[in-house]
Coordinates of C-alpha atoms in Angstrom, one line a residue:
Chain W
M1 CA 72.0 -75.3 121.5
A2 CA 75.2 -74.6 119.7
T3 CA 74.3 -71.0 119.4
K4 CA 74.0 -70.7 123.1
G5 CA 77.4 -72.2 123.7
V6 CA 79.1 -70.0 121.1
T7 CA 77.6 -66.8 122.1
L8 CA 78.0 -67.2 125.7
N9 CA 81.5 -68.3 126.4
T10 CA 83.5 -66.9 123.5
N11 CA 85.9 -65.3 125.9
A12 CA 86.1 -68.2 128.3
R13 CA 86.8 -70.4 125.3
K14 CA 89.4 -68.1 124.0
I15 CA 91.2 -68.1 127.3
R16 CA 91.1 -71.8 127.6
F17 CA 92.5 -72.2 124.1
A18 CA 95.2 -69.7 124.8
R19 CA 96.2 -71.2 128.0
R20 CA 96.6 -74.7 126.6
F21 CA 98.3 -73.5 123.5
I22 CA 100.8 -71.5 125.4
S23 CA 101.6 -74.3 127.8
I24 CA 102.2 -76.6 124.9
L25 CA 104.4 -74.1 123.2
L26 CA 106.4 -73.6 126.3
K27 CA 106.9 -77.3 126.7
M28 CA 108.0 -77.5 123.1
R29 CA 110.5 -74.7 123.6
K30 CA 111.9 -76.3 126.7
T31 CA 112.6 -79.5 124.8
R32 CA 113.8 -77.8 121.7
S33 CA 115.8 -74.9 123.1
P34 CA 119.3 -76.4 123.0
C35 CA 119.3 -76.9 119.2
S36 CA 117.7 -73.7 118.1
S37 CA 118.9 -73.9 114.6
S38 CA 116.9 -72.0 112.0
S39 CA 117.3 -74.2 109.0
I40 CA 114.3 -74.5 106.7
E41 CA 113.7 -78.1 107.7
D42 CA 113.8 -77.3 111.3
V43 CA 111.3 -74.5 110.9
R44 CA 109.0 -76.7 109.0
K45 CA 109.1 -79.4 111.5
R46 CA 108.5 -76.9 114.3
S47 CA 105.6 -75.3 112.4
Q48 CA 104.1 -78.7 111.9
R49 CA 104.4 -79.3 115.6
I50 CA 102.9 -76.0 116.5
K51 CA 100.0 -76.7 114.2
I52 CA 99.4 -80.0 115.9
A53 CA 99.6 -78.2 119.2
A54 CA 97.0 -75.7 118.1
Y55 CA 94.6 -78.4 117.1
S56 CA 95.2 -80.5 120.1
S57 CA 94.7 -77.5 122.4
M58 CA 91.5 -76.7 120.7
A59 CA 90.2 -80.3 121.0
H60 CA 91.3 -80.6 124.6
A61 CA 89.6 -77.3 125.5
V62 CA 86.4 -78.4 123.8
G63 CA 86.6 -81.8 125.4
P64 CA 85.0 -85.0 124.3
R65 CA 81.5 -83.7 123.9
R66 CA 81.9 -82.8 120.3
A67 CA 82.4 -85.4 117.5
W68 CA 85.1 -83.4 115.8
S69 CA 87.1 -82.9 119.0
R70 CA 86.7 -86.6 119.7
A71 CA 88.1 -87.4 116.3
V72 CA 91.0 -85.0 116.7
L73 CA 91.9 -86.4 120.1
F74 CA 91.7 -89.9 118.9
K75 CA 93.9 -89.1 116.0
L76 CA 96.4 -87.4 118.3
R77 CA 96.4 -90.3 120.6
S78 CA 96.9 -92.9 117.9
R79 CA 99.6 -90.8 116.4
A80 CA 101.4 -90.6 119.7
R81 CA 101.1 -94.3 120.1
H82 CA 102.4 -94.8 116.6
Q83 CA 105.3 -92.5 117.2
S84 CA 106.3 -94.2 120.4
M85 CA 106.2 -97.5 118.6
M86 CA 108.3 -96.0 115.8
K87 CA 110.9 -94.8 118.2
R88 CA 111.3 -98.2 119.5
R89 CA 112.1 -99.7 116.1
S90 CA 113.4 -96.8 114.2
F91 CA 114.2 -98.9 111.1
G92 CA 110.7 -99.3 110.0
L93 CA 110.0 -95.6 110.2
Q94 CA 110.8 -94.3 106.8
K95 CA 109.1 -97.0 104.8
K96 CA 105.9 -96.8 106.7
R97 CA 105.8 -93.0 106.5
V98 CA 106.0 -93.2 102.8
V99 CA 103.1 -95.6 102.7
V100 CA 101.0 -93.2 104.8
V101 CA 101.8 -90.3 102.5
K102 CA 100.8 -92.3 99.5
N103 CA 97.5 -93.2 101.0
N104 CA 96.8 -89.6 101.7
N105 CA 97.6 -88.6 98.2
D106 CA 95.3 -91.3 96.9
I107 CA 92.4 -90.0 98.9
I108 CA 92.7 -86.3 98.4
P109 CA 92.9 -85.8 94.7
S110 CA 90.0 -88.1 93.8
G111 CA 88.5 -84.9 92.8
Q112 CA 84.9 -84.5 91.9
L113 CA 83.2 -85.4 95.1
S114 CA 80.0 -84.0 96.2
Q115 CA 80.2 -80.9 98.4
A116 CA 79.0 -82.8 101.4
D117 CA 81.9 -85.3 101.0
R118 CA 84.4 -82.5 100.7
L119 CA 83.1 -81.0 103.9
R120 CA 83.3 -84.4 105.5
Q121 CA 87.0 -84.5 104.6
L122 CA 87.6 -81.1 106.1
V123 CA 85.8 -81.6 109.4
P124 CA 87.6 -84.1 111.5
G125 CA 85.6 -87.2 112.2
G126 CA 83.1 -86.2 109.6
K127 CA 83.3 -89.3 107.5
A128 CA 80.9 -91.2 109.6
M129 CA 78.3 -88.4 110.0
D130 CA 75.0 -87.9 108.4
M131 CA 74.2 -84.5 106.9
C132 CA 72.5 -83.2 110.0
S133 CA 75.2 -83.8 112.5
L134 CA 77.8 -82.9 109.9
L135 CA 76.4 -79.4 109.6
E136 CA 76.2 -79.1 113.4
E137 CA 79.7 -80.2 113.9
T138 CA 80.9 -77.9 111.1
A139 CA 79.3 -75.0 112.8
D140 CA 81.0 -75.8 116.1
Y141 CA 84.3 -76.5 114.4
I142 CA 84.2 -73.3 112.5
S143 CA 83.6 -71.2 115.6
C144 CA 86.4 -73.0 117.4
L145 CA 88.8 -72.6 114.5
A146 CA 88.0 -68.9 114.2
T147 CA 88.7 -68.5 117.9
Q148 CA 91.9 -70.4 117.7
V149 CA 93.0 -68.3 114.7
K150 CA 92.3 -65.2 116.7
V151 CA 94.3 -66.6 119.7
M152 CA 97.2 -67.5 117.4
Q153 CA 97.1 -64.1 115.8
T154 CA 97.3 -62.3 119.1
I155 CA 100.2 -64.5 120.2
A156 CA 102.0 -64.0 116.9
D157 CA 101.5 -60.3 117.1
H158 CA 102.7 -60.2 120.6
F159 CA 105.9 -62.1 119.7
S160 CA 106.7 -60.2 116.6
K161 CA 106.6 -56.8 118.3
Chain Z
M1 CA 38.7 -86.7 125.5
N2 CA 38.0 -89.9 123.7
R3 CA 41.6 -90.9 123.8
A4 CA 42.1 -89.8 127.3
L5 CA 39.4 -92.0 128.8
P6 CA 40.9 -95.4 127.9
E7 CA 44.2 -94.0 129.1
M8 CA 42.7 -93.3 132.5
L9 CA 41.5 -96.8 132.6
H10 CA 44.9 -98.1 131.8
C11 CA 46.5 -96.0 134.4
L12 CA 44.1 -97.1 137.0
N13 CA 45.1 -100.7 136.5
G14 CA 47.9 -100.0 138.9
P15 CA 51.6 -100.7 139.0
A16 CA 51.5 -104.2 137.7
T17 CA 53.1 -103.3 134.4
S18 CA 55.9 -101.4 136.0
T19 CA 58.1 -104.5 136.0
D20 CA 58.8 -104.4 132.3
M21 CA 60.4 -101.0 132.3
T22 CA 63.2 -100.8 129.8
V23 CA 66.0 -98.3 129.5
L24 CA 64.2 -96.6 126.7
E25 CA 61.3 -95.9 128.9
R26 CA 63.6 -94.2 131.3
Q27 CA 64.6 -91.7 128.7
R28 CA 61.0 -91.0 127.9
A29 CA 60.2 -90.8 131.6
R30 CA 62.9 -88.3 132.0
M31 CA 61.3 -86.0 129.5
K32 CA 58.3 -86.2 131.7
W33 CA 59.9 -84.8 134.7
Q34 CA 57.5 -82.1 135.0
P35 CA 54.3 -84.1 135.4
Q36 CA 56.2 -86.1 137.9
E37 CA 57.0 -83.0 139.8
Q38 CA 53.4 -82.2 139.9
Q39 CA 52.6 -85.7 141.0
G40 CA 55.1 -85.2 143.7
Y41 CA 53.4 -82.1 144.8
F42 CA 50.1 -83.8 144.7
G43 CA 51.2 -86.8 146.7
G44 CA 52.8 -84.6 149.2
S45 CA 49.9 -82.3 149.7
D46 CA 47.6 -85.3 149.7
Q47 CA 49.3 -86.8 152.7
F48 CA 50.4 -83.9 154.6
A49 CA 47.7 -81.4 153.8
G50 CA 49.0 -77.8 154.3
L51 CA 51.4 -78.8 157.0
F52 CA 54.5 -78.9 155.0
L53 CA 54.0 -75.9 152.9
E54 CA 55.5 -73.6 155.4
P55 CA 58.6 -75.7 156.1
G56 CA 59.2 -76.0 152.4
Q57 CA 59.0 -72.4 151.9
V58 CA 61.3 -71.6 154.8
G59 CA 63.7 -74.2 153.7
S60 CA 63.9 -72.7 150.3
F61 CA 64.5 -69.3 151.6
Q62 CA 67.2 -70.6 153.8
G63 CA 68.6 -72.1 150.7
L64 CA 68.5 -68.8 148.9
L65 CA 70.4 -67.2 151.7
G66 CA 72.9 -70.0 151.9
G67 CA 75.2 -68.9 149.2
E68 CA 76.8 -71.0 146.5
S69 CA 77.2 -74.3 148.3
V70 CA 73.5 -74.8 148.2
L71 CA 73.0 -73.2 144.9
G72 CA 72.1 -76.5 143.3
E73 CA 69.5 -77.1 145.9
V74 CA 68.0 -73.7 145.5
L75 CA 67.8 -74.2 141.8
T76 CA 66.0 -77.5 142.1
R77 CA 63.6 -75.9 144.4
S78 CA 63.1 -72.8 142.6
V79 CA 62.7 -74.6 139.3
K80 CA 59.9 -76.5 140.8
P81 CA 57.2 -74.0 140.1
D82 CA 58.2 -74.0 136.4
P83 CA 56.2 -77.0 135.4
G84 CA 53.2 -75.4 136.8
L85 CA 53.8 -72.3 135.0
E86 CA 54.6 -74.1 131.8
N87 CA 51.6 -76.2 132.0
G88 CA 49.7 -73.1 132.8
W89 CA 50.7 -71.4 129.6
P90 CA 49.4 -73.8 127.1
E91 CA 46.3 -74.1 129.2
L92 CA 45.9 -70.4 129.1
L93 CA 46.4 -70.4 125.4
N94 CA 44.2 -73.3 124.5
M95 CA 41.7 -72.7 127.2
G96 CA 40.1 -76.0 126.5
F97 CA 40.4 -79.7 126.7
T98 CA 43.4 -80.3 124.6
E99 CA 45.1 -83.7 124.4
F100 CA 48.0 -82.5 126.5
D101 CA 45.8 -81.3 129.2
M102 CA 44.0 -84.5 129.4
N103 CA 47.3 -86.4 129.6
C104 CA 48.5 -84.2 132.4
A105 CA 45.4 -84.6 134.3
I106 CA 45.5 -88.3 133.9
S107 CA 49.0 -88.7 135.1
R108 CA 48.0 -86.8 138.1
T109 CA 45.1 -89.1 138.8
S110 CA 47.2 -92.1 138.3
S111 CA 49.7 -90.9 140.8
C112 CA 47.2 -90.9 143.5
P113 CA 46.7 -94.6 144.2
P114 CA 50.3 -95.9 144.1
T115 CA 52.0 -93.2 146.1
V116 CA 51.7 -94.8 149.5
A117 CA 53.9 -92.5 151.4
P118 CA 55.5 -89.9 149.3
P119 CA 57.8 -87.5 151.1
P120 CA 56.9 -83.8 151.6
P121 CA 57.7 -81.4 148.9
E122 CA 60.8 -80.1 150.7
A123 CA 62.3 -83.5 150.7
K124 CA 61.6 -83.7 147.0
G125 CA 63.7 -80.7 146.5
K126 CA 66.8 -82.6 147.6
V127 CA 66.3 -85.2 145.0
S128 CA 65.9 -88.1 147.3
P129 CA 66.2 -91.2 145.2
P130 CA 63.3 -93.4 146.5
A131 CA 60.8 -90.6 146.2
E132 CA 61.9 -89.9 142.7
K133 CA 61.7 -93.6 141.9
V134 CA 58.2 -93.9 143.1
S135 CA 56.9 -91.0 141.1
S136 CA 59.0 -91.8 138.1
A137 CA 57.8 -95.4 138.0
V138 CA 54.3 -94.0 137.9
G139 CA 55.3 -91.6 135.3
R140 CA 56.8 -94.2 133.2
E141 CA 53.9 -96.5 133.5
S142 CA 51.5 -93.8 132.5
F143 CA 53.6 -92.7 129.7
K144 CA 54.0 -96.2 128.4
K145 CA 50.3 -96.5 128.2
R146 CA 50.2 -93.2 126.5
K147 CA 52.7 -94.4 124.0
A148 CA 50.9 -97.6 123.4
D149 CA 47.9 -95.5 122.7
K150 CA 49.8 -93.3 120.4
L151 CA 51.0 -96.2 118.4
Q152 CA 47.7 -96.3 116.7
N153 CA 48.5 -93.0 115.1
T154 CA 51.5 -93.0 112.9
K155 CA 51.8 -89.3 112.8
V156 CA 52.3 -89.0 116.4
V157 CA 54.8 -91.7 116.5
A158 CA 56.9 -90.1 113.9
E159 CA 56.8 -86.9 115.7
D160 CA 57.6 -88.7 118.9
D161 CA 60.8 -90.2 117.5
S162 CA 62.1 -87.0 116.2
K163 CA 61.5 -85.3 119.4
D164 CA 63.2 -88.0 121.3
K165 CA 66.3 -87.7 119.2
R166 CA 66.4 -84.0 119.6
S167 CA 66.0 -84.2 123.3
K168 CA 68.7 -86.8 123.5
V169 CA 71.1 -84.4 121.8
C170 CA 70.1 -81.7 124.1
A171 CA 70.4 -83.8 127.2
E172 CA 73.9 -84.8 126.2
E173 CA 74.9 -81.3 125.9
G174 CA 73.4 -80.4 129.2
E175 CA 75.2 -83.2 131.0
S176 CA 78.5 -82.3 129.6
K177 CA 78.1 -78.7 130.5
I178 CA 77.3 -78.9 134.1
T179 CA 77.5 -82.4 135.4
E180 CA 76.3 -81.7 138.9
Q181 CA 73.0 -80.4 137.7
T182 CA 70.0 -82.4 138.5
S183 CA 67.7 -83.7 135.9
N184 CA 65.2 -81.0 136.7
K185 CA 67.6 -78.4 135.5
D186 CA 68.5 -80.6 132.7
N187 CA 65.0 -80.8 131.6
N188 CA 64.7 -77.0 131.7
R189 CA 67.9 -76.6 129.8
E190 CA 66.4 -78.8 127.2
T191 CA 63.4 -76.5 127.0
S192 CA 65.5 -73.4 126.7
A193 CA 67.7 -75.0 124.2
D194 CA 64.8 -76.1 122.1
T195 CA 63.3 -72.7 122.1
S196 CA 66.4 -71.5 120.4
K197 CA 65.7 -74.0 117.7
E198 CA 62.6 -72.2 116.7
N199 CA 60.5 -75.0 118.0
S200 CA 59.5 -73.1 121.1
K201 CA 58.3 -76.2 122.7
A202 CA 58.3 -76.4 126.4
S203 CA 59.4 -79.9 127.0
E204 CA 56.1 -80.9 128.2
A205 CA 53.9 -78.9 125.9
Q206 CA 54.5 -80.6 122.7
K207 CA 51.5 -79.0 121.1
P208 CA 53.3 -76.5 118.8
D209 CA 55.8 -79.1 117.7
Y210 CA 53.1 -81.5 116.9
I211 CA 51.4 -79.0 114.8
H212 CA 54.6 -78.0 113.3
V213 CA 55.5 -81.5 112.1
R214 CA 52.0 -82.4 110.9
A215 CA 51.5 -82.7 107.3
R216 CA 49.8 -79.9 105.5
R217 CA 47.1 -80.3 102.9
G218 CA 48.3 -82.3 100.0
Q219 CA 51.5 -83.5 101.7
A220 CA 52.3 -87.1 102.3
T221 CA 51.4 -88.4 105.7
D222 CA 53.3 -91.6 106.1
S223 CA 55.9 -91.8 108.7
H224 CA 58.8 -91.9 106.3
S225 CA 58.0 -88.7 104.5
L226 CA 57.3 -87.0 107.8
A227 CA 60.6 -88.0 109.2
E228 CA 62.2 -86.8 106.0
R229 CA 60.5 -83.5 106.3
V230 CA 61.8 -83.2 109.9
R231 CA 65.3 -84.0 108.7
R232 CA 65.1 -81.4 106.0
E233 CA 63.9 -78.8 108.4
K234 CA 66.8 -79.6 110.7
I235 CA 69.3 -79.3 108.0
S236 CA 67.9 -76.0 106.8
E237 CA 68.0 -74.7 110.4
R238 CA 71.6 -75.6 110.7
M239 CA 72.4 -74.1 107.4
K240 CA 70.8 -70.9 108.7
Y241 CA 73.0 -71.0 111.7
L242 CA 76.1 -71.6 109.6
Q243 CA 75.1 -68.7 107.4
D244 CA 75.4 -66.5 110.5
L245 CA 78.8 -68.0 111.3
V246 CA 80.5 -67.8 107.9
P247 CA 81.1 -64.2 106.8
G248 CA 79.9 -63.3 103.4
C249 CA 77.5 -66.2 103.3
N250 CA 74.4 -64.1 103.7
K251 CA 74.2 -63.0 100.2
I252 CA 74.4 -66.4 98.8
T253 CA 71.1 -68.2 98.3
G254 CA 70.9 -71.9 97.6
K255 CA 72.3 -74.7 99.5
A256 CA 75.1 -75.6 97.1
G257 CA 76.6 -72.2 97.0
M258 CA 76.4 -72.0 100.8
L259 CA 78.1 -75.3 101.2
D260 CA 80.8 -74.1 98.8
E261 CA 81.3 -71.0 100.9
I262 CA 81.4 -73.0 104.1
I263 CA 84.0 -75.3 102.7
N264 CA 86.1 -72.4 101.5
Y265 CA 85.9 -70.8 104.9
V266 CA 86.9 -73.9 106.7
Q267 CA 89.8 -74.4 104.3
S268 CA 90.9 -70.8 104.8
L269 CA 90.7 -71.1 108.5
Q270 CA 92.8 -74.3 108.4
R271 CA 95.3 -72.5 106.2
Q272 CA 95.4 -69.6 108.5
V273 CA 96.2 -71.9 111.4
E274 CA 99.0 -73.4 109.3
F275 CA 100.3 -70.0 108.4
L276 CA 100.2 -68.8 111.9
S277 CA 102.0 -71.8 113.2
M278 CA 104.7 -71.2 110.6
K279 CA 104.9 -67.7 111.7
L280 CA 105.2 -68.7 115.3
A281 CA 107.8 -71.3 114.4
A282 CA 109.9 -68.7 112.7
V283 CA 109.5 -66.4 115.6
N284 CA 110.2 -69.1 118.1
P285 CA 114.0 -69.4 118.5
R286 CA 114.6 -65.7 119.0
L287 CA 112.8 -65.7 122.2
D288 CA 113.7 -67.6 125.3
F289 CA 111.4 -67.7 128.2
N290 CA 111.4 -68.8 131.7
I291 CA 108.4 -69.7 133.7
E292 CA 108.0 -66.3 135.4
D293 CA 107.9 -64.8 132.0
L294 CA 105.0 -67.1 131.1
F295 CA 102.7 -65.6 133.7
A296 CA 103.5 -62.1 132.8
K297 CA 102.8 -63.0 129.2
E298 CA 99.6 -64.7 130.0
L299 CA 98.4 -61.7 131.8
L300 CA 99.4 -59.5 128.9
L301 CA 97.6 -61.9 126.6
Y302 CA 94.4 -61.6 128.6
Q303 CA 94.6 -57.8 128.5
Q304 CA 95.2 -58.0 124.8
M305 CA 92.5 -60.4 124.1
F306 CA 89.7 -58.8 125.9
P307 CA 89.8 -55.6 123.9
A308 CA 90.6 -57.6 120.8
C309 CA 87.5 -59.6 121.2
S310 CA 85.4 -58.6 118.2
T311 CA 82.1 -59.8 119.5
G312 CA 81.7 -56.4 121.2
F313 CA 80.9 -57.5 124.6
P314 CA 81.7 -54.8 127.1
T315 CA 83.9 -56.9 129.2
I316 CA 85.2 -55.5 132.4
G317 CA 88.4 -57.2 133.5
M318 CA 87.0 -60.6 134.2
S319 CA 89.3 -63.4 134.8
S320 CA 88.5 -66.9 133.6
E321 CA 87.6 -67.9 137.1
M322 CA 85.0 -65.1 137.1
T323 CA 83.5 -66.0 133.7
N324 CA 82.8 -69.6 134.5
P325 CA 80.6 -68.9 137.5
A326 CA 79.0 -66.2 135.6
Y327 CA 78.1 -68.6 133.0
L328 CA 76.7 -71.0 135.6
Q329 CA 74.6 -68.3 137.1
F330 CA 73.4 -67.2 133.8
N331 CA 71.9 -70.4 132.9
P332 CA 69.3 -70.5 135.7
A333 CA 68.5 -66.9 134.9
Q334 CA 67.9 -67.9 131.3
Q335 CA 65.7 -70.8 132.5
V336 CA 63.7 -68.6 134.6
V337 CA 63.2 -66.1 131.8
A338 CA 62.3 -68.9 129.5
C339 CA 59.9 -70.3 132.1
C340 CA 58.2 -67.1 132.8
G341 CA 56.8 -67.5 129.4
L342 CA 58.5 -64.5 127.8
D343 CA 59.5 -66.7 125.0
M344 CA 56.0 -67.8 124.2
G345 CA 55.2 -64.8 122.1
M346 CA 58.6 -64.2 120.7
N347 CA 60.1 -65.7 117.7
N348 CA 63.6 -67.1 117.5
T349 CA 65.5 -64.0 116.7
A350 CA 64.0 -62.0 119.5
D351 CA 64.8 -64.8 121.9
M352 CA 68.4 -64.9 120.8
G353 CA 68.6 -61.2 121.2
L354 CA 67.3 -61.5 124.7
R355 CA 69.8 -64.0 125.6
R356 CA 72.6 -61.9 124.2
T357 CA 71.5 -59.0 126.2
I358 CA 71.4 -61.1 129.3
S359 CA 74.8 -62.5 128.6
T360 CA 76.5 -59.2 128.3
P361 CA 76.5 -57.8 131.8
A362 CA 78.8 -59.0 134.5
S363 CA 77.9 -61.6 136.9
I364 CA 76.7 -59.4 139.7
P365 CA 73.4 -58.1 138.3
E366 CA 72.6 -61.6 137.1
T367 CA 72.8 -62.9 140.6
Y368 CA 70.4 -60.3 141.7
L369 CA 68.1 -61.1 138.9
D370 CA 68.2 -64.8 139.9
S371 CA 67.4 -64.3 143.5
S372 CA 64.6 -61.8 142.8
C373 CA 63.1 -64.2 140.3
F374 CA 63.3 -67.0 142.7
T375 CA 61.7 -65.1 145.5
Q376 CA 58.9 -64.2 143.1
L377 CA 58.5 -67.7 142.0
Q378 CA 58.5 -69.3 145.3
P379 CA 55.2 -68.0 146.5
S380 CA 53.6 -69.2 143.3
S381 CA 54.7 -72.7 144.1
T382 CA 53.0 -72.6 147.4
W383 CA 50.0 -71.2 145.7
D384 CA 50.1 -74.1 143.4
A385 CA 50.4 -76.6 146.1
D386 CA 47.4 -75.0 147.9
V387 CA 45.3 -75.1 144.9
Q388 CA 46.2 -78.6 144.1
N389 CA 45.5 -79.5 147.7
L390 CA 42.0 -78.3 147.3
F391 CA 41.6 -80.3 144.1
N392 CA 43.0 -83.3 145.7
L393 CA 40.0 -83.5 148.0
E394 CA 37.8 -83.4 145.0
F395 CA 39.7 -86.3 143.6
H396 CA 38.8 -88.4 146.5
Q397 CA 35.2 -87.6 146.1
G398 CA 35.1 -88.4 142.4
R399 CA 37.8 -88.5 139.7
S400 CA 35.6 -87.0 137.0
I401 CA 35.8 -83.6 138.7
S402 CA 39.4 -83.5 137.9
F403 CA 38.8 -82.5 134.3
P404 CA 36.9 -79.4 135.0
S405 CA 39.5 -78.5 137.6
Q406 CA 42.2 -78.4 135.1
P407 CA 41.6 -75.1 133.4
F408 CA 40.9 -73.6 136.8
T409 CA 44.5 -74.2 138.0
G410 CA 45.6 -72.9 134.7
S411 CA 43.9 -69.6 135.2
I412 CA 45.2 -69.2 138.7
E413 CA 48.7 -69.9 137.6
A414 CA 48.1 -67.4 134.8
S415 CA 47.2 -64.8 137.4
N416 CA 50.3 -65.6 139.3
L417 CA 52.3 -65.1 136.2
K418 CA 50.7 -61.8 135.6
M419 CA 51.7 -60.7 139.0
E420 CA 55.2 -61.7 138.3
L421 CA 55.3 -60.1 134.9

């Protein structure tokens, strides 16, 4: 069933990805255009934001029918909620961020995991999956990611001309 | 035969047990759409003899002419003959009294007493809820009995469970793809999707799957190890699919190496996304857009992307609005192809190839294909109804005659198929 979806609407999917991604990029540019400084920090921030935009556009285009896209959407939503809360009380921001980073560091280098677990960490929402569905989601995720990379490549090529 | 007879007795007990239908049953009943369809036919022809055949046909042709707004209706109607065809195939192949055949025949016989006033076949095409309910209740009931019967046999139960899961996944996918589709189409989607998974089971004809799962000589036969075997098969299937997706994964043998490769590929893709986002961020401030620029850019993007598409589809300037309907239209075509029994002899790869070849051309030839297939299929449905009508009379005389009649319908349907092919 995944095969059918992938082979059939590669183009349609590509276009959907591109449309969303471009609209998000434009939105970002509108908000960011006044302070178009090119310091390294700024570029990094912006790239982070673009990365998130890429993932979110992918997940939105796929919709909630896939586990990985659901996981991404959920993460984005919770992140947005988190950020809005942070904006309200900006004092707690830095401390909490440090905590989050620490947690991530703890999880990632714990090293010699089995391959399935490594894959689970890579595929969003994969932690709660059994092997079967994990592989299925991985297949879909890979195809989507490849499409997204192609889209971004085209956009980047277009811009850098 | 031995199993079928008590089932018939069960079924003849009437709708007393239909009160304790659970939601689980509904899911199973849904898989049994096709026998229900036939029941519907039966009931209809039972009551109204040949009277409604012509209106049904006319209505469907009107639907065919009616364009897109009635497309769904046309589909439900034109899909109707499929169960007959699909039933016909295993019958043709087995040419004897298989278990499935018996079940089918029994569900038909059971449908006769409770259907007091079933609507004509043309009303059935419009998915009128009460009619569906009547027939589905019967179907559930009979299926429940069947299930109870099967409980004695652990093998079948294990197989049943796995098949349920699979079909659930498929159904989910189908629903999300086209929400407006009826469950008939859904069911057919299931079948077509399943054929791609090498199980080549028509949703009704579980025969190959049953054999597939069954333990070979010397293998464990308890339900746990059977389930485990099914799981392993699924995993290996998906691995195969992933192997196709990940470049350079074809040479590697062994699951561990493949998983490694997959992980690396995913990581590299994620890194690429990161890199590209950095690139875009660096490029960003130099450009300033306005909204008019956006549209021009988007158009350019499309033009760029279609040639850049590496899958090699010869795409003619299709817009996204074009592609979606094309996809929608493609699905029925695929179903029809799958139902014509072309996939019976084919293995998985050939099937895939077929689909690809179908998916490549633009939408216009597909529509033609659709309509031609439907027009070809439609007469066969009337044929079906006619034949069943004849047999229905026999049912009233004596139920035991229904068993010999079964292969006969199969052969007639087969001849129809030959005409189509």
